[in-house]
PDB file of C-alpha atoms in Angstrom:
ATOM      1  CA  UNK A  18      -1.943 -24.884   1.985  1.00 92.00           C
ATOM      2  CA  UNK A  19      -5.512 -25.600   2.901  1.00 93.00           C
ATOM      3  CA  UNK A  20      -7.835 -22.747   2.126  1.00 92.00           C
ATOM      4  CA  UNK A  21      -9.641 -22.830   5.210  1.00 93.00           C
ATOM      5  CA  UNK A  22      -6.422 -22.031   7.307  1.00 97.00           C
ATOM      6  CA  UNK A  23      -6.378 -18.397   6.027  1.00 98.00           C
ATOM      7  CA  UNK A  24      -8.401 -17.558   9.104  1.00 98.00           C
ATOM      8  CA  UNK A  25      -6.030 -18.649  11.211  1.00 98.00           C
ATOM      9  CA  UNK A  26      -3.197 -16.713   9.462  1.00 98.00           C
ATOM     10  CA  UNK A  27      -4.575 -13.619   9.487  1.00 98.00           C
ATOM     11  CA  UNK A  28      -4.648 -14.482  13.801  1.00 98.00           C
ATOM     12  CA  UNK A  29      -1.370 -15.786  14.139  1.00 98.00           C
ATOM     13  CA  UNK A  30       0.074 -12.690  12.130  1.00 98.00           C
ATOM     14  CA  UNK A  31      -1.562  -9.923  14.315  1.00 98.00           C
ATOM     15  CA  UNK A  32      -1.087 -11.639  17.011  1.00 98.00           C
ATOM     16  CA  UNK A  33       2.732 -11.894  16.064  1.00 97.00           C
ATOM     17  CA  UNK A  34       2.586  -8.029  16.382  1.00 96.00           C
ATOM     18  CA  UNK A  35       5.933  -8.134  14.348  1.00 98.00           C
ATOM     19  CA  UNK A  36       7.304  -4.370  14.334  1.00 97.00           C
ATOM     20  CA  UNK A  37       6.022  -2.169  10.956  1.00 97.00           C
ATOM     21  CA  UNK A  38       8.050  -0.237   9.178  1.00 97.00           C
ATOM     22  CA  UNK A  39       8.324   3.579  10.313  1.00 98.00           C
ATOM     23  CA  UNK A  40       6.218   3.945   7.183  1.00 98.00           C
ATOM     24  CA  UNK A  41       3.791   1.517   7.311  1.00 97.00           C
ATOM     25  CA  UNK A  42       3.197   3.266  11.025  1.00 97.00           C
ATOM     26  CA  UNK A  43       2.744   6.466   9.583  1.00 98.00           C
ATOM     27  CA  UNK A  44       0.122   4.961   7.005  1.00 97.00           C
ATOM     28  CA  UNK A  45      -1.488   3.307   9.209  1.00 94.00           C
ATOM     29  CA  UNK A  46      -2.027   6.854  11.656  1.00 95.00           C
ATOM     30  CA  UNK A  47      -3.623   8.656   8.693  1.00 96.00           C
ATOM     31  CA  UNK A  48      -7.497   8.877   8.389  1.00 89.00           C
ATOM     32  CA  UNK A  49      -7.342  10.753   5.641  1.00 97.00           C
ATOM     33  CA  UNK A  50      -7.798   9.536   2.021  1.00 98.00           C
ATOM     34  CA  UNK A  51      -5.979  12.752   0.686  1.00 98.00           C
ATOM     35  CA  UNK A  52      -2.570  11.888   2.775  1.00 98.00           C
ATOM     36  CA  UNK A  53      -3.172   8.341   2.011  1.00 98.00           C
ATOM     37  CA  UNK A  54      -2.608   9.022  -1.409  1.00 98.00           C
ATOM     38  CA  UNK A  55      -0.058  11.607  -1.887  1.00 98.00           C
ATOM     39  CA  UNK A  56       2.077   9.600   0.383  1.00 98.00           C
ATOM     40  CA  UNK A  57       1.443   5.984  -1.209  1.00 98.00           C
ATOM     41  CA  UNK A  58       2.325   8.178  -4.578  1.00 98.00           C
ATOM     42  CA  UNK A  59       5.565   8.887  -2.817  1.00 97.00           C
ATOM     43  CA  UNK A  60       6.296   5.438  -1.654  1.00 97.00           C
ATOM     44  CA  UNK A  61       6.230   3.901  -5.665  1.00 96.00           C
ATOM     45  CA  UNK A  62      10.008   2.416  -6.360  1.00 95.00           C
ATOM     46  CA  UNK A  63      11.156   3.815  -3.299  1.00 97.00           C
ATOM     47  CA  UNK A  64      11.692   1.849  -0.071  1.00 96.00           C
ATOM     48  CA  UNK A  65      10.348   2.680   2.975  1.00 97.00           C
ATOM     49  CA  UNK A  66      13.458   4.101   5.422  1.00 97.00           C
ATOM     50  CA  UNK A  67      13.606   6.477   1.887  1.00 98.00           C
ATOM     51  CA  UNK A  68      10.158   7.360   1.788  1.00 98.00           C
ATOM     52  CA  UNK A  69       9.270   7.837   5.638  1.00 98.00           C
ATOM     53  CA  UNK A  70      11.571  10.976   6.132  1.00 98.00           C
ATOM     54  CA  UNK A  71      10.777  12.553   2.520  1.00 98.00           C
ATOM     55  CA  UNK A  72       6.179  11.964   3.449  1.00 98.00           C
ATOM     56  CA  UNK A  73       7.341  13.929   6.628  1.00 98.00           C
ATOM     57  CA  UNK A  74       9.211  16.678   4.877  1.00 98.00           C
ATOM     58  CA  UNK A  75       6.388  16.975   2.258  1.00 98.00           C
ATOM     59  CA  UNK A  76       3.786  16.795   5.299  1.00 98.00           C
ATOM     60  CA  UNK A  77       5.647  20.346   6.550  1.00 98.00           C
ATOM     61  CA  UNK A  78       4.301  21.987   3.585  1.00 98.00           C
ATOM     62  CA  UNK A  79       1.295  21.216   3.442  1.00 97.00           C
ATOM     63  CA  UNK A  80      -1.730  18.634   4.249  1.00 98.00           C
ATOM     64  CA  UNK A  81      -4.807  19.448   1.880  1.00 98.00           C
ATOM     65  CA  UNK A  82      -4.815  19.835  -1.857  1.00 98.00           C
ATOM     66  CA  UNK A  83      -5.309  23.570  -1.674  1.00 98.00           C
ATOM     67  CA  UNK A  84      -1.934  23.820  -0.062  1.00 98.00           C
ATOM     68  CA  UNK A  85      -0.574  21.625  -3.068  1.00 98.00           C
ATOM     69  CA  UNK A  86      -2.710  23.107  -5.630  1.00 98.00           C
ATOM     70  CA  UNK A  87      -0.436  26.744  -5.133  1.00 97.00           C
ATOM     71  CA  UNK A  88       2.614  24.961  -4.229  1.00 97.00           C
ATOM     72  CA  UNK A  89       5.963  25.418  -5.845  1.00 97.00           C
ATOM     73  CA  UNK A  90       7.153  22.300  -8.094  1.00 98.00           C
ATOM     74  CA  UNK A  91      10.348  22.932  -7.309  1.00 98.00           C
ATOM     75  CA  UNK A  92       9.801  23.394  -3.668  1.00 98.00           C
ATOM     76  CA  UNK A  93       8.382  20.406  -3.276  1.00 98.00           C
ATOM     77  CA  UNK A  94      10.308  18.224  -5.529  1.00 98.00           C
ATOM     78  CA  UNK A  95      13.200  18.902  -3.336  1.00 98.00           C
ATOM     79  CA  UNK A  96      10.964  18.393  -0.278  1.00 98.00           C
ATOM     80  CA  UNK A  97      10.860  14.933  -1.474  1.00 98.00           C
ATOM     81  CA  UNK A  98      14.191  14.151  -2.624  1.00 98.00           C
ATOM     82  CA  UNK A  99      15.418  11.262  -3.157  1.00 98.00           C
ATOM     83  CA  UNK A 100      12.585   8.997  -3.708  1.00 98.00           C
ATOM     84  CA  UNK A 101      12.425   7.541  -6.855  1.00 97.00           C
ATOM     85  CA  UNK A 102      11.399   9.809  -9.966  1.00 97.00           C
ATOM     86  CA  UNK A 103      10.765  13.008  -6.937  1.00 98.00           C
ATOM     87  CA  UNK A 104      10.565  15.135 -10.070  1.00 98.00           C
ATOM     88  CA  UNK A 105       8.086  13.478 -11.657  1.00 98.00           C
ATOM     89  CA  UNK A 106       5.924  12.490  -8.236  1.00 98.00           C
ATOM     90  CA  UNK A 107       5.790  16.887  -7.129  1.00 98.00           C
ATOM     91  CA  UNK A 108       4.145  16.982 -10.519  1.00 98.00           C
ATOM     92  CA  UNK A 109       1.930  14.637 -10.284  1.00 98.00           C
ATOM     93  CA  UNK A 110       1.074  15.539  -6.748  1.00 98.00           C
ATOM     94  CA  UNK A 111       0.105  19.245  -7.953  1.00 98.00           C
ATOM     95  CA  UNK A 112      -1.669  18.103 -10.733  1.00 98.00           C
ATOM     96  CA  UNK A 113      -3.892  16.115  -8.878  1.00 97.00           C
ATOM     97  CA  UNK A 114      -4.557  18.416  -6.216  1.00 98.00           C
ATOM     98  CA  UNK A 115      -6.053  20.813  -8.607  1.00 98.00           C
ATOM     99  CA  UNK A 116      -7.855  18.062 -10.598  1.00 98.00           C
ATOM    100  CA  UNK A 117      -9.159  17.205  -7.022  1.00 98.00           C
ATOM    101  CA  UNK A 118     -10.377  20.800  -6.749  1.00 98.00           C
ATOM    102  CA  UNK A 119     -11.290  21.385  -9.402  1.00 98.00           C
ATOM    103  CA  UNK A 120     -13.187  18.103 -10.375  1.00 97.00           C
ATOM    104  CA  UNK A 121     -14.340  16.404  -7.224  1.00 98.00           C
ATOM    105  CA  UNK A 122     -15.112  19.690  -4.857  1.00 97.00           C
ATOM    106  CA  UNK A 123     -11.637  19.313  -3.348  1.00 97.00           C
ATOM    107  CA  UNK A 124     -12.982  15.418  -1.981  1.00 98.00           C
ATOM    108  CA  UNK A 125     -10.865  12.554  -2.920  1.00 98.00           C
ATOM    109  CA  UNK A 126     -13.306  10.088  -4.752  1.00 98.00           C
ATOM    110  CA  UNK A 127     -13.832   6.894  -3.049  1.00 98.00           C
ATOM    111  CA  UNK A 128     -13.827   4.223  -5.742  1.00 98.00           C
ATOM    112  CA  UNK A 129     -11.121   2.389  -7.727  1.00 98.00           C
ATOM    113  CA  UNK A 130     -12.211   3.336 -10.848  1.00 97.00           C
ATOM    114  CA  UNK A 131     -12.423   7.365 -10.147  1.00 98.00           C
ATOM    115  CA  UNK A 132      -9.241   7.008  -8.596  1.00 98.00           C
ATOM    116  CA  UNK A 133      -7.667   5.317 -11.024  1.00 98.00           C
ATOM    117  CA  UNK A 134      -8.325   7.917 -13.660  1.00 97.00           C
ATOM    118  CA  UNK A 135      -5.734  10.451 -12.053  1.00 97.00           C
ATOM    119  CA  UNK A 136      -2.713  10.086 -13.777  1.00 94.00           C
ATOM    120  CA  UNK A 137      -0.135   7.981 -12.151  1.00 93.00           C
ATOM    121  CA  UNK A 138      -2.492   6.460 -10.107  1.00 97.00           C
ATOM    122  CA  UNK A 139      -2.889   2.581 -10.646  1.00 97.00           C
ATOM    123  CA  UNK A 140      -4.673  -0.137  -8.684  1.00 97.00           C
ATOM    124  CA  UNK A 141      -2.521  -0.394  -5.633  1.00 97.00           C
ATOM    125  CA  UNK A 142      -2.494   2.712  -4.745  1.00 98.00           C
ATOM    126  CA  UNK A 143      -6.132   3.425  -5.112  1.00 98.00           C
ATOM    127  CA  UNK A 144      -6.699  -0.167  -3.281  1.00 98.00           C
ATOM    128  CA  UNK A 145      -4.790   1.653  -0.445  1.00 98.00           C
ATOM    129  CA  UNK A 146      -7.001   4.460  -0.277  1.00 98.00           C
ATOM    130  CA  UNK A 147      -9.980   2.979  -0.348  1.00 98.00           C
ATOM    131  CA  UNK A 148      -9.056   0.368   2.497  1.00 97.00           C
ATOM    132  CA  UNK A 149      -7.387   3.089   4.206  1.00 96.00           C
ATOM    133  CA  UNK A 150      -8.755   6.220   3.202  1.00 97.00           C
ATOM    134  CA  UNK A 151     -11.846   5.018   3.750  1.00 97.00           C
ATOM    135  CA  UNK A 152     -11.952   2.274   5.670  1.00 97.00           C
ATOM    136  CA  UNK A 153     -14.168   0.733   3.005  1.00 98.00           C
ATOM    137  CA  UNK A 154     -13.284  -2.738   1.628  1.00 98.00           C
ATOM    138  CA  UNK A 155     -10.219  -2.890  -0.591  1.00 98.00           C
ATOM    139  CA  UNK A 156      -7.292  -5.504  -1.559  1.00 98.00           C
ATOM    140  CA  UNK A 157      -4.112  -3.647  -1.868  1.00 97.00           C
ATOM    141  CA  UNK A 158      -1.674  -5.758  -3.656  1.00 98.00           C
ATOM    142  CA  UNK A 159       2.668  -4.700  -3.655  1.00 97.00           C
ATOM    143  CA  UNK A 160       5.040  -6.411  -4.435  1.00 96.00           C
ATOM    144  CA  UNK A 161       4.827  -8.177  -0.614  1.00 97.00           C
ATOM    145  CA  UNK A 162       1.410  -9.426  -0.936  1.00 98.00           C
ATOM    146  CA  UNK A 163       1.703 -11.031  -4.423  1.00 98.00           C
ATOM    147  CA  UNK A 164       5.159 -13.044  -3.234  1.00 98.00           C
ATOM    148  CA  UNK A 165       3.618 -13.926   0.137  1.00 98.00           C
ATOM    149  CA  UNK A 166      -0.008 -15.205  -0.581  1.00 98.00           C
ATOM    150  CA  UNK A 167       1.784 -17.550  -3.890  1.00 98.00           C
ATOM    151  CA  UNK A 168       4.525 -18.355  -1.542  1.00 98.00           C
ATOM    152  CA  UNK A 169       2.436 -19.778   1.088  1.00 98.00           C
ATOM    153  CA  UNK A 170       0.163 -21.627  -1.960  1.00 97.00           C
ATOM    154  CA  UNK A 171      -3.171 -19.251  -1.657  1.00 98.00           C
ATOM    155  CA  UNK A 172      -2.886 -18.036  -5.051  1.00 98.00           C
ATOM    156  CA  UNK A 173      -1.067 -19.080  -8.374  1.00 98.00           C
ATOM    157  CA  UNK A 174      -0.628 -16.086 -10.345  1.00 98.00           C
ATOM    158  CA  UNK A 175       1.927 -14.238 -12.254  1.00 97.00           C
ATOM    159  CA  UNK A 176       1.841 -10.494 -11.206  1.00 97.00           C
ATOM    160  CA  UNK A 177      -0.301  -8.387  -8.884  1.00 97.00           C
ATOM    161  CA  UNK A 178      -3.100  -7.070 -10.289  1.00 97.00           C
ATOM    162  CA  UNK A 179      -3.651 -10.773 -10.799  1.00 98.00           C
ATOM    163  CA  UNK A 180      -3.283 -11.704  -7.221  1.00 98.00           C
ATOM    164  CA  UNK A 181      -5.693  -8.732  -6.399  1.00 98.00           C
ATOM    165  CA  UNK A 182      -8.129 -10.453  -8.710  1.00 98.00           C
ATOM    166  CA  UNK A 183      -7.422 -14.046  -7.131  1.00 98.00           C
ATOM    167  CA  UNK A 184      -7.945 -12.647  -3.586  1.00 98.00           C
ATOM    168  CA  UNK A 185     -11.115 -10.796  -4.594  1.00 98.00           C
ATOM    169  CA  UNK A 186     -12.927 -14.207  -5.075  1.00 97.00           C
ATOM    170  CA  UNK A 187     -11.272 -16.025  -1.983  1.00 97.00           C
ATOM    171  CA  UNK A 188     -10.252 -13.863   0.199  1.00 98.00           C
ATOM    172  CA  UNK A 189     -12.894 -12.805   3.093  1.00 98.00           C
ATOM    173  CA  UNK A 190     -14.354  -9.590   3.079  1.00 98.00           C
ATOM    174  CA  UNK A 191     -13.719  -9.095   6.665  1.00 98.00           C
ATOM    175  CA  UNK A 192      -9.580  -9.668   6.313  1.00 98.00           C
ATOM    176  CA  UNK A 193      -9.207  -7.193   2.757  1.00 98.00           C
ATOM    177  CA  UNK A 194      -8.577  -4.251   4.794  1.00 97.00           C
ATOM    178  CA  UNK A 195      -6.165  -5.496   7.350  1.00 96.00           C
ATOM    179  CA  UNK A 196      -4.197  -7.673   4.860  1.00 97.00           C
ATOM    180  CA  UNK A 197      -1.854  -5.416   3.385  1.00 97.00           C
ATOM    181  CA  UNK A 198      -0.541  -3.922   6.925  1.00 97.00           C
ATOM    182  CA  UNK A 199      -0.162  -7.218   7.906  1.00 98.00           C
ATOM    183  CA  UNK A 200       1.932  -9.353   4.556  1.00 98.00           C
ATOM    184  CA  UNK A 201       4.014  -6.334   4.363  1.00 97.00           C
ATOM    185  CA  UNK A 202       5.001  -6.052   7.863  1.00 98.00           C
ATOM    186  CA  UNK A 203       5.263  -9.884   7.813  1.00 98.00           C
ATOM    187  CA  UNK A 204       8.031  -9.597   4.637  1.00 98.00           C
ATOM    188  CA  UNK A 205       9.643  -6.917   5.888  1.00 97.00           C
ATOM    189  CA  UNK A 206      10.275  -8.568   8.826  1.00 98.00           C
ATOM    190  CA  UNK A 207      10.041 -12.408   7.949  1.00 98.00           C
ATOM    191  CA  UNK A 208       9.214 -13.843   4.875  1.00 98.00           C
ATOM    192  CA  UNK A 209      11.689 -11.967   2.732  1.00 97.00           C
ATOM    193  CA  UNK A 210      12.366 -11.992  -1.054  1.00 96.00           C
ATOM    194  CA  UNK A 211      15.643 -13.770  -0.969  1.00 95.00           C
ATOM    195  CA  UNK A 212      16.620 -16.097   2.246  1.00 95.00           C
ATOM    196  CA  UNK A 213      13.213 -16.144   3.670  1.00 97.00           C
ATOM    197  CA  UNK A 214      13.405 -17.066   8.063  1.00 97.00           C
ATOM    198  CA  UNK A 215      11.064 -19.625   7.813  1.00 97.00           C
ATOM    199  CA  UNK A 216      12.542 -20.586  10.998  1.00 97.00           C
ATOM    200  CA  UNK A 217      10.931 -17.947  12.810  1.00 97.00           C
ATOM    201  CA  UNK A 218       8.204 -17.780  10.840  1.00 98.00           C
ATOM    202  CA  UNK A 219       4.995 -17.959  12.950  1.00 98.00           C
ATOM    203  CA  UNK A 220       3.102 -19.273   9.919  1.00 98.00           C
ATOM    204  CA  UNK A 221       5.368 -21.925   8.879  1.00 97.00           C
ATOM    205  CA  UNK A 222       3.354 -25.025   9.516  1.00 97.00           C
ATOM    206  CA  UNK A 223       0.225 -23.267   6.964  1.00 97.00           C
ATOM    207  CA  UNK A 224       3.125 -22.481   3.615  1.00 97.00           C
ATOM    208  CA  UNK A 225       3.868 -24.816   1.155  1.00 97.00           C
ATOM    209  CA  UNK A 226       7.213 -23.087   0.621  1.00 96.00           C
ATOM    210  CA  UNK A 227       6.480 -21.996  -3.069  1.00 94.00           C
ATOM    211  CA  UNK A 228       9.864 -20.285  -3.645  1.00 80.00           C
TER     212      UNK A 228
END
């Protein structure tokens, strides 16, 4: 693809308004960089129609990490039940609302690296909460994103935390919050891991069909 078309596929793909994900909806809503991250931390290995009932059930108990800091383990592992490792994920949730409390006067830090240093917590996720959280600029890279953007011949990498890196120095500033909304709604819907519609795919004519 030519490099200087990625302006025009960020347009065409919000102006496709393609349907999100119940999810994805739901992330989108929040304006807080606390729910931002308990529920990406939910959403790891778990797909979304999984993780949209199990962030609302968990949402029921509680919204700030006080109310997590003091909640039961068990409690809330079943809350979340059955996304992927929901054992393991109430743990970690607890853990870092106290570390959160404790550490950072009960405010979620607003870099990568700070948030990174909570356990469990890797580059996508605090990508997410920056962007989204915060509104500040951040690349959040899934699985989605790092198919997509080598798919359609942006990138050439192997894995992605190197597509985040590869979209850092080509990406536009202005597009790094919107993109991740908008490639994982668009391979949800469209350009799909296996059997992709290219046929309906509003941004056919820019991919080089990198399969």
């Amino acid at each position: 693809m030519n490099e200087k078309d990625i302006d025009k596929i960020v347009k065409t793909l919000k102006d496709a308004n393609q349907p999100k994900s119940e999810f994805v909806g739901l992330m989108d809503s929040f304006n807080d960089p606390y729910l931002v991250l308990i529920a990406c931390i939910l959403s790891l290995r778990t797909n979304d129609k999984t993780t949209y009932p199990a962030t609302l059930r968990m949402l029921k108990l509680g919204k700030t990490p006080s109310d997590f800091a003091k909640c039961d383990e068990k409690t809330l592992s079943d809350a979340i039940y059955p996304v992927g490792f929901y054992a393991n994920k109430a743990k970690q949730i607890i853990g870092l609302s106290k570390e959160i409390l404790e550490k950072h006067n009960g405010e979620v830090p607003d870099t990568i690296d700070e948030l990174v240093k909570f356990r469990g917590v890797g580059r996508k996720t605090a990508n997410l909460v920056v962007a989204r959280g915060f509104n500040k600029p951040a690349i959040c890279v899934d699985v989605h994103v790092h198919r997509i953007f080598n798919r359609i011949g942006y990138v050439k990498t192997k894995n992605p935390e190197e597509t985040e890196f590869a979209l850092r120095e080509k990406l536009p500033v202005k597009h790094w919050i919107d993109i991740n909304t908008l490639i994982v709604t668009h391979g949800q819907n469209i350009c799909k891991p296996q059997k992709p519609d290219c046929a309906n795919c509003p941004i056919n004519k820019y991919c080089d069909k990198i399969i």
